């Protein structure tokens, strides 16, 4: 179970065995039931979370009461509300498991010690922040400029591993289109 | 003209006189005509740009040929395509002056020396990156979840200083709504 995290680390940077032991020993392993809430909107995000297996989503509720999905986090990815975590402010977003999942969690204090003590983790962390920013920017551009058809096409192209694991209403909530529109697009694709 | 940059620096962190002199002396001052292009899509963004006065926009062109606006940068803010600048990849976005403007520019090499030599600039830079990420996230959420009326309301609330300086079509291109919809919303507000 922890092996996946070790493999992830070794794939992404050069960590010594001692560093990996340190990271693993300060993590808390947490199993999550399907639909279990990891972070409630309005609470402070007090942990860095790494998804060992399963699938989580970060979501917000709009003024109309509908959910919009900011991010899907599947195995071997990180999941947190960065703003709430860093500024200790109430989170605008919630985090919940879409599937039965397992995660590793670190408190902010523990993770900051790790970042100070392990240069490779610090670099990896900086690199992930940059990559996330770039993809957020691409996503914002697509959300602003693309047609619903293009949005769905980009999504299927970039997330083939997620398609069969997500209910339609979640894909729609991620793309910012209605289920009706999404159903129409998928129907048209099938008959093309 | 440079005074505005000095004031900006002193307002945001503790810089020594020598550090400010160093930053100013490595900057190139560049006046921009209205509509002048500072970065063309497809080129590499080779400068950090600080807006002394005026107003710039970062924009992309969608598959339909229409412009979507990622960001407005007015006086005392920074403006660049971070992904292109850091990874030296062709920029997906262009940068252009909306008004006659004046900017300071540093080459990547010069700015990296400054970041290494001036800890306060490094902290300020990290802090700005975080703040930008948080606001990008809020903007993505609004773009996904809000009605056109709500989008316009958030924009007017958060950017009162920009309203009179922007043509309608640019506000629409920033909000991801049609000019027709924006005109309808503004008309309804006037008659409320």
Coordinates of C-alpha atoms in Angstrom, one line a residue:
Chain A
X1 CA 0.0 0.0 0.0
X2 CA 2.8 2.4 0.9
X3 CA 4.8 0.9 -1.9
X4 CA 2.9 3.0 -4.5
X5 CA 4.0 6.2 -2.8
X6 CA 7.6 5.0 -2.7
X7 CA 7.4 4.2 -6.4
X8 CA 5.9 7.6 -7.1
X9 CA 8.7 9.4 -5.2
X10 CA 11.5 7.4 -6.9
X11 CA 9.9 8.1 -10.3
X12 CA 9.8 11.8 -9.8
X13 CA 13.1 12.7 -8.0
X14 CA 16.1 11.3 -6.3
X15 CA 15.3 10.5 -2.7
X16 CA 17.5 8.5 -0.3
X17 CA 16.0 5.5 1.6
X18 CA 16.2 7.5 4.8
X19 CA 14.2 10.4 3.3
X20 CA 11.5 8.0 2.1
X21 CA 11.3 6.4 5.5
X22 CA 11.0 9.8 7.1
X23 CA 8.2 10.8 4.7
X24 CA 6.3 7.6 5.2
X25 CA 6.7 7.5 8.9
X26 CA 5.2 11.0 9.4
X27 CA 2.2 10.2 7.1
X28 CA -1.1 9.0 8.4
X29 CA -2.8 6.4 6.3
X30 CA -6.5 7.0 5.9
X31 CA -9.0 4.7 4.1
X32 CA -12.0 6.6 2.6
X33 CA -15.4 5.2 1.8
X34 CA -17.1 6.1 -1.4
X35 CA -18.6 9.6 -1.0
X36 CA -16.8 10.2 2.2
X37 CA -15.9 13.8 2.9
X38 CA -12.2 14.6 3.5
X39 CA -12.7 18.3 3.8
X40 CA -15.9 20.2 4.4
X41 CA -16.3 23.7 2.8
X42 CA -15.8 26.3 5.4
X43 CA -13.3 24.2 7.4
X44 CA -9.6 24.8 7.3
X45 CA -7.6 22.4 5.1
X46 CA -5.0 21.2 7.7
X47 CA -3.4 18.4 5.7
X48 CA -1.4 17.6 2.5
X49 CA -3.0 14.6 1.0
X50 CA -1.5 12.1 -1.4
X51 CA -3.9 9.7 -3.1
X52 CA -2.6 6.1 -3.0
X53 CA -5.5 4.7 -4.8
X54 CA -9.1 5.6 -5.7
X55 CA -10.4 8.9 -6.9
X56 CA -11.2 12.2 -5.1
X57 CA -12.8 15.5 -6.2
X58 CA -12.4 19.1 -5.1
X59 CA -15.7 20.9 -5.5
X60 CA -17.5 24.1 -4.7
X61 CA -21.2 24.9 -4.5
X62 CA -22.4 27.9 -6.6
X63 CA -25.0 30.5 -5.6
X64 CA -27.6 28.3 -7.3
X65 CA -26.8 25.3 -5.0
X66 CA -25.2 23.4 -7.9
X67 CA -21.8 21.7 -7.6
X68 CA -18.9 22.7 -9.8
X69 CA -15.8 20.5 -9.8
X70 CA -12.4 22.1 -9.6
X71 CA -10.3 19.0 -9.8
X72 CA -10.2 15.2 -9.9
X73 CA -7.4 13.6 -8.0
X74 CA -6.7 10.0 -8.9
X75 CA -4.0 7.6 -7.7
X76 CA -0.5 9.1 -7.4
X77 CA -1.6 12.7 -7.2
X78 CA -1.9 15.3 -4.5
X79 CA -5.1 16.8 -3.3
X80 CA -5.7 19.9 -1.1
X81 CA -7.2 23.4 -1.0
X82 CA -3.8 25.2 -1.3
X83 CA -5.3 28.6 -0.3
X84 CA -6.9 27.3 2.9
X85 CA -3.9 25.2 3.7
X86 CA -1.3 28.0 3.4
X87 CA -3.3 30.9 4.7
X88 CA -5.3 28.9 7.3
X89 CA -8.6 30.4 6.0
X90 CA -11.9 28.6 5.7
X91 CA -11.9 26.5 2.5
X92 CA -14.2 27.6 -0.3
X93 CA -14.0 24.1 -1.6
X94 CA -14.8 20.6 -0.3
X95 CA -12.9 17.4 -0.9
X96 CA -14.7 14.0 -1.2
X97 CA -14.0 10.5 -2.4
X98 CA -15.7 9.5 -5.6
X99 CA -14.6 5.9 -5.2
X100 CA -13.4 3.9 -2.1
X101 CA -9.9 5.3 -1.8
X102 CA -6.8 5.3 0.4
X103 CA -4.8 8.4 1.1
X104 CA -1.7 9.4 3.0
X105 CA -1.9 12.7 5.0
X106 CA 0.6 15.0 6.7
X107 CA -0.2 17.8 9.0
X108 CA 1.1 21.2 7.8
X109 CA 3.8 21.3 10.6
X110 CA 5.1 17.8 9.7
X111 CA 5.1 18.5 6.0
X112 CA 6.9 21.8 6.4
X113 CA 9.6 20.0 8.4
X114 CA 9.9 17.5 5.5
X115 CA 10.2 20.4 3.0
X116 CA 12.9 22.0 5.0
X117 CA 14.8 18.7 5.6
X118 CA 14.5 17.1 2.1
X119 CA 15.6 19.3 -0.8
X120 CA 14.3 16.8 -3.4
X121 CA 10.8 17.1 -1.9
X122 CA 11.1 20.9 -1.9
X123 CA 12.0 20.9 -5.6
X124 CA 9.3 18.4 -6.5
X125 CA 6.8 20.4 -4.6
X126 CA 7.8 23.7 -6.4
X127 CA 7.6 21.8 -9.7
X128 CA 4.1 20.5 -9.0
X129 CA 2.9 23.9 -8.0
X130 CA 4.2 25.3 -11.3
X131 CA 2.7 22.5 -13.4
X132 CA -0.7 22.9 -11.6
X133 CA -0.6 26.6 -12.3
X134 CA 0.0 26.1 -16.0
X135 CA -2.7 23.5 -16.3
X136 CA -5.1 25.7 -14.4
X137 CA -4.4 28.5 -16.8
X138 CA -5.1 26.2 -19.8
X139 CA -8.3 25.0 -18.2
X140 CA -9.4 28.6 -17.5
X141 CA -8.8 29.4 -21.2
X142 CA -10.7 26.3 -22.4
X143 CA -13.5 27.1 -20.0
X144 CA -13.7 30.7 -21.3
X145 CA -13.2 30.0 -25.0
X146 CA -14.2 26.5 -26.0
X147 CA -17.6 25.2 -27.2
X148 CA -19.2 22.4 -25.0
X149 CA -18.1 19.9 -27.7
X150 CA -14.5 21.1 -27.6
X151 CA -14.5 21.0 -23.8
X152 CA -15.7 17.4 -23.7
X153 CA -13.2 16.5 -26.4
X154 CA -10.2 18.0 -24.5
X155 CA -11.4 16.2 -21.3
X156 CA -11.6 12.8 -23.0
X157 CA -8.3 13.3 -24.6
X158 CA -6.5 14.4 -21.4
X159 CA -8.3 12.1 -19.0
X160 CA -8.9 8.7 -20.7
X161 CA -8.2 6.9 -17.4
X162 CA -11.1 8.7 -15.7
X163 CA -13.9 8.4 -18.3
X164 CA -15.3 5.1 -17.1
X165 CA -14.9 6.0 -13.5
X166 CA -17.0 9.2 -13.4
X167 CA -20.8 9.6 -13.4
X168 CA -22.0 11.9 -16.2
X169 CA -23.1 14.6 -13.8
X170 CA -19.6 15.0 -12.5
X171 CA -18.1 15.3 -15.9
X172 CA -20.7 18.0 -16.6
X173 CA -19.9 19.7 -13.3
X174 CA -16.2 19.7 -14.2
X175 CA -16.7 21.1 -17.7
X176 CA -19.3 23.7 -16.6
X177 CA -22.0 22.5 -18.9
X178 CA -25.4 21.0 -18.3
X179 CA -26.0 17.2 -18.1
X180 CA -28.5 17.7 -21.0
X181 CA -25.8 19.3 -23.2
X182 CA -23.3 16.6 -22.2
X183 CA -25.8 13.8 -23.0
X184 CA -26.5 15.4 -26.4
X185 CA -22.7 15.6 -27.2
X186 CA -22.1 12.0 -26.3
X187 CA -25.2 10.8 -28.2
X188 CA -23.9 12.7 -31.3
X189 CA -20.5 11.2 -31.0
X190 CA -21.9 7.7 -30.8
X191 CA -23.9 8.3 -34.0
X192 CA -21.0 9.9 -35.9
Chain B
X1 CA 8.4 57.4 -13.7
X2 CA 10.6 54.9 -11.9
X3 CA 9.4 56.5 -8.6
X4 CA 6.1 54.5 -8.9
X5 CA 8.1 51.2 -9.0
X6 CA 10.2 52.3 -5.9
X7 CA 7.0 53.1 -4.1
X8 CA 5.5 49.8 -5.1
X9 CA 8.6 47.9 -3.8
X10 CA 8.7 49.8 -0.5
X11 CA 5.0 49.2 0.1
X12 CA 5.3 45.5 -0.4
X13 CA 8.5 44.5 1.3
X14 CA 11.7 45.8 3.0
X15 CA 14.3 46.7 0.3
X16 CA 17.5 48.5 0.9
X17 CA 18.3 51.5 -1.3
X18 CA 21.1 49.5 -2.9
X19 CA 18.7 46.7 -3.8
X20 CA 16.3 49.1 -5.4
X21 CA 19.0 50.7 -7.4
X22 CA 20.1 47.3 -8.6
X23 CA 16.6 46.4 -9.7
X24 CA 16.0 49.7 -11.4
X25 CA 19.4 49.7 -13.2
X26 CA 18.8 46.2 -14.7
X27 CA 15.4 47.1 -16.0
X28 CA 14.7 48.4 -19.5
X29 CA 12.0 51.1 -19.6
X30 CA 9.6 50.6 -22.5
X31 CA 6.8 52.9 -23.6
X32 CA 3.9 51.2 -25.3
X33 CA 1.4 52.7 -27.8
X34 CA -2.3 51.9 -27.4
X35 CA -2.8 48.4 -29.0
X36 CA 0.9 47.7 -29.2
X37 CA 1.8 44.0 -28.9
X38 CA 4.3 43.2 -26.2
X39 CA 4.2 39.4 -26.7
X40 CA 2.9 37.6 -29.8
X41 CA 1.2 34.2 -29.4
X42 CA 3.7 31.5 -30.4
X43 CA 6.7 33.5 -29.3
X44 CA 8.7 32.8 -26.2
X45 CA 8.0 35.2 -23.3
X46 CA 11.6 36.3 -22.5
X47 CA 10.9 39.1 -20.0
X48 CA 9.3 39.8 -16.7
X49 CA 7.2 43.0 -17.1
X50 CA 6.1 45.5 -14.5
X51 CA 3.4 47.9 -15.5
X52 CA 4.4 51.5 -14.4
X53 CA 1.2 53.0 -15.8
X54 CA -1.4 52.2 -18.4
X55 CA -3.2 48.9 -18.9
X56 CA -2.3 45.6 -20.6
X57 CA -4.2 42.4 -21.3
X58 CA -3.1 38.8 -21.7
X59 CA -5.3 37.1 -24.2
X60 CA -5.7 33.9 -26.2
X61 CA -7.5 33.1 -29.4
X62 CA -10.0 30.2 -29.4
X63 CA -10.6 27.7 -32.1
X64 CA -13.5 30.0 -33.4
X65 CA -11.0 32.9 -33.8
X66 CA -12.5 34.8 -30.9
X67 CA -10.3 36.4 -28.2
X68 CA -10.6 35.4 -24.6
X69 CA -8.9 37.5 -22.0
X70 CA -7.0 35.8 -19.2
X71 CA -5.9 38.9 -17.3
X72 CA -5.9 42.6 -17.1
X73 CA -2.7 44.2 -15.8
X74 CA -2.9 47.8 -14.7
X75 CA -0.3 50.1 -13.0
X76 CA 1.7 48.4 -10.3
X77 CA 1.2 44.9 -11.4
X78 CA 3.3 42.3 -13.2
X79 CA 2.5 40.8 -16.5
X80 CA 3.9 37.7 -18.2
X81 CA 3.1 34.3 -19.6
X82 CA 4.6 32.4 -16.7
X83 CA 4.6 29.0 -18.5
X84 CA 6.4 30.3 -21.6
X85 CA 8.8 32.4 -19.5
X86 CA 9.8 29.5 -17.2
X87 CA 9.8 26.6 -19.6
X88 CA 10.9 28.6 -22.7
X89 CA 8.0 27.2 -24.7
X90 CA 6.0 29.2 -27.3
X91 CA 3.4 31.2 -25.5
X92 CA -0.3 30.2 -25.9
X93 CA -1.2 33.8 -25.0
X94 CA -0.4 37.3 -26.3
X95 CA 0.1 40.4 -24.3
X96 CA -1.0 43.8 -25.6
X97 CA -1.5 47.4 -24.4
X98 CA -5.1 48.5 -24.0
X99 CA -4.0 52.1 -23.2
X100 CA -0.8 54.0 -23.9
X101 CA 1.4 52.5 -21.2
X102 CA 4.9 52.4 -19.7
X103 CA 6.5 49.2 -18.5
X104 CA 9.8 48.0 -17.0
X105 CA 11.2 44.8 -18.3
X106 CA 13.9 42.5 -17.2
X107 CA 15.4 39.6 -19.1
X108 CA 15.1 36.2 -17.5
X109 CA 18.8 36.0 -16.8
X110 CA 18.9 39.4 -15.1
X111 CA 15.7 38.8 -13.1
X112 CA 17.1 35.4 -11.9
X113 CA 20.2 37.2 -10.6
X114 CA 18.0 39.6 -8.8
X115 CA 16.0 36.8 -7.2
X116 CA 19.2 35.1 -6.1
X117 CA 20.7 38.3 -4.7
X118 CA 17.7 40.0 -3.1
X119 CA 15.8 37.8 -0.6
X120 CA 13.0 40.3 -0.2
X121 CA 12.4 40.1 -4.0
X122 CA 12.4 36.4 -3.8
X123 CA 9.8 36.4 -1.0
X124 CA 7.6 39.0 -2.7
X125 CA 7.8 36.9 -5.9
X126 CA 6.7 33.7 -4.1
X127 CA 3.9 35.6 -2.4
X128 CA 2.6 37.0 -5.7
X129 CA 2.7 33.6 -7.3
X130 CA 0.6 32.2 -4.5
X131 CA -1.9 35.1 -4.6
X132 CA -2.2 34.8 -8.3
X133 CA -2.9 31.1 -8.0
X134 CA -5.6 31.6 -5.4
X135 CA -7.3 34.3 -7.5
X136 CA -7.1 32.1 -10.6
X137 CA -8.8 29.4 -8.7
X138 CA -11.6 31.7 -7.6
X139 CA -11.9 32.9 -11.2
X140 CA -12.1 29.4 -12.5
X141 CA -14.9 28.6 -10.0
X142 CA -16.8 31.7 -10.9
X143 CA -16.4 31.0 -14.6
X144 CA -17.7 27.4 -14.1
X145 CA -20.5 28.1 -11.7
X146 CA -21.8 31.7 -11.9
X147 CA -24.6 33.1 -14.1
X148 CA -23.6 35.9 -16.5
X149 CA -25.2 38.4 -14.1
X150 CA -23.1 37.1 -11.2
X151 CA -19.9 37.1 -13.3
X152 CA -20.5 40.8 -14.2
X153 CA -21.3 41.7 -10.6
X154 CA -18.1 40.0 -9.3
X155 CA -16.1 41.8 -11.9
X156 CA -17.5 45.3 -11.2
X157 CA -17.1 44.7 -7.5
X158 CA -13.5 43.5 -7.7
X159 CA -12.3 45.9 -10.5
X160 CA -14.0 49.2 -10.0
X161 CA -10.9 51.0 -11.3
X162 CA -11.0 49.2 -14.6
X163 CA -14.7 49.6 -15.6
X164 CA -14.4 53.0 -17.3
X165 CA -11.1 52.0 -19.0
X166 CA -12.3 48.9 -20.8
X167 CA -14.4 48.6 -24.0
X168 CA -17.4 46.3 -23.5
X169 CA -16.1 43.6 -25.8
X170 CA -13.1 43.2 -23.6
X171 CA -15.1 42.8 -20.5
X172 CA -17.2 40.2 -22.3
X173 CA -14.0 38.4 -23.5
X174 CA -12.8 38.3 -19.9
X175 CA -16.1 37.0 -18.5
X176 CA -16.6 34.4 -21.2
X177 CA -20.0 35.8 -22.2
X178 CA -21.3 37.4 -25.4
X179 CA -21.4 41.1 -25.9
X180 CA -25.1 40.8 -26.5
X181 CA -25.5 39.2 -23.0
X182 CA -23.3 41.8 -21.4
X183 CA -25.3 44.6 -23.0
X184 CA -28.5 43.1 -21.8
X185 CA -27.2 42.8 -18.2
X186 CA -25.9 46.4 -18.1
X187 CA -29.2 47.6 -19.6
X188 CA -31.2 45.7 -17.0
X189 CA -29.0 47.2 -14.2
X190 CA -29.5 50.8 -15.5
X191 CA -33.3 50.3 -15.4
X192 CA -33.4 48.7 -12.0

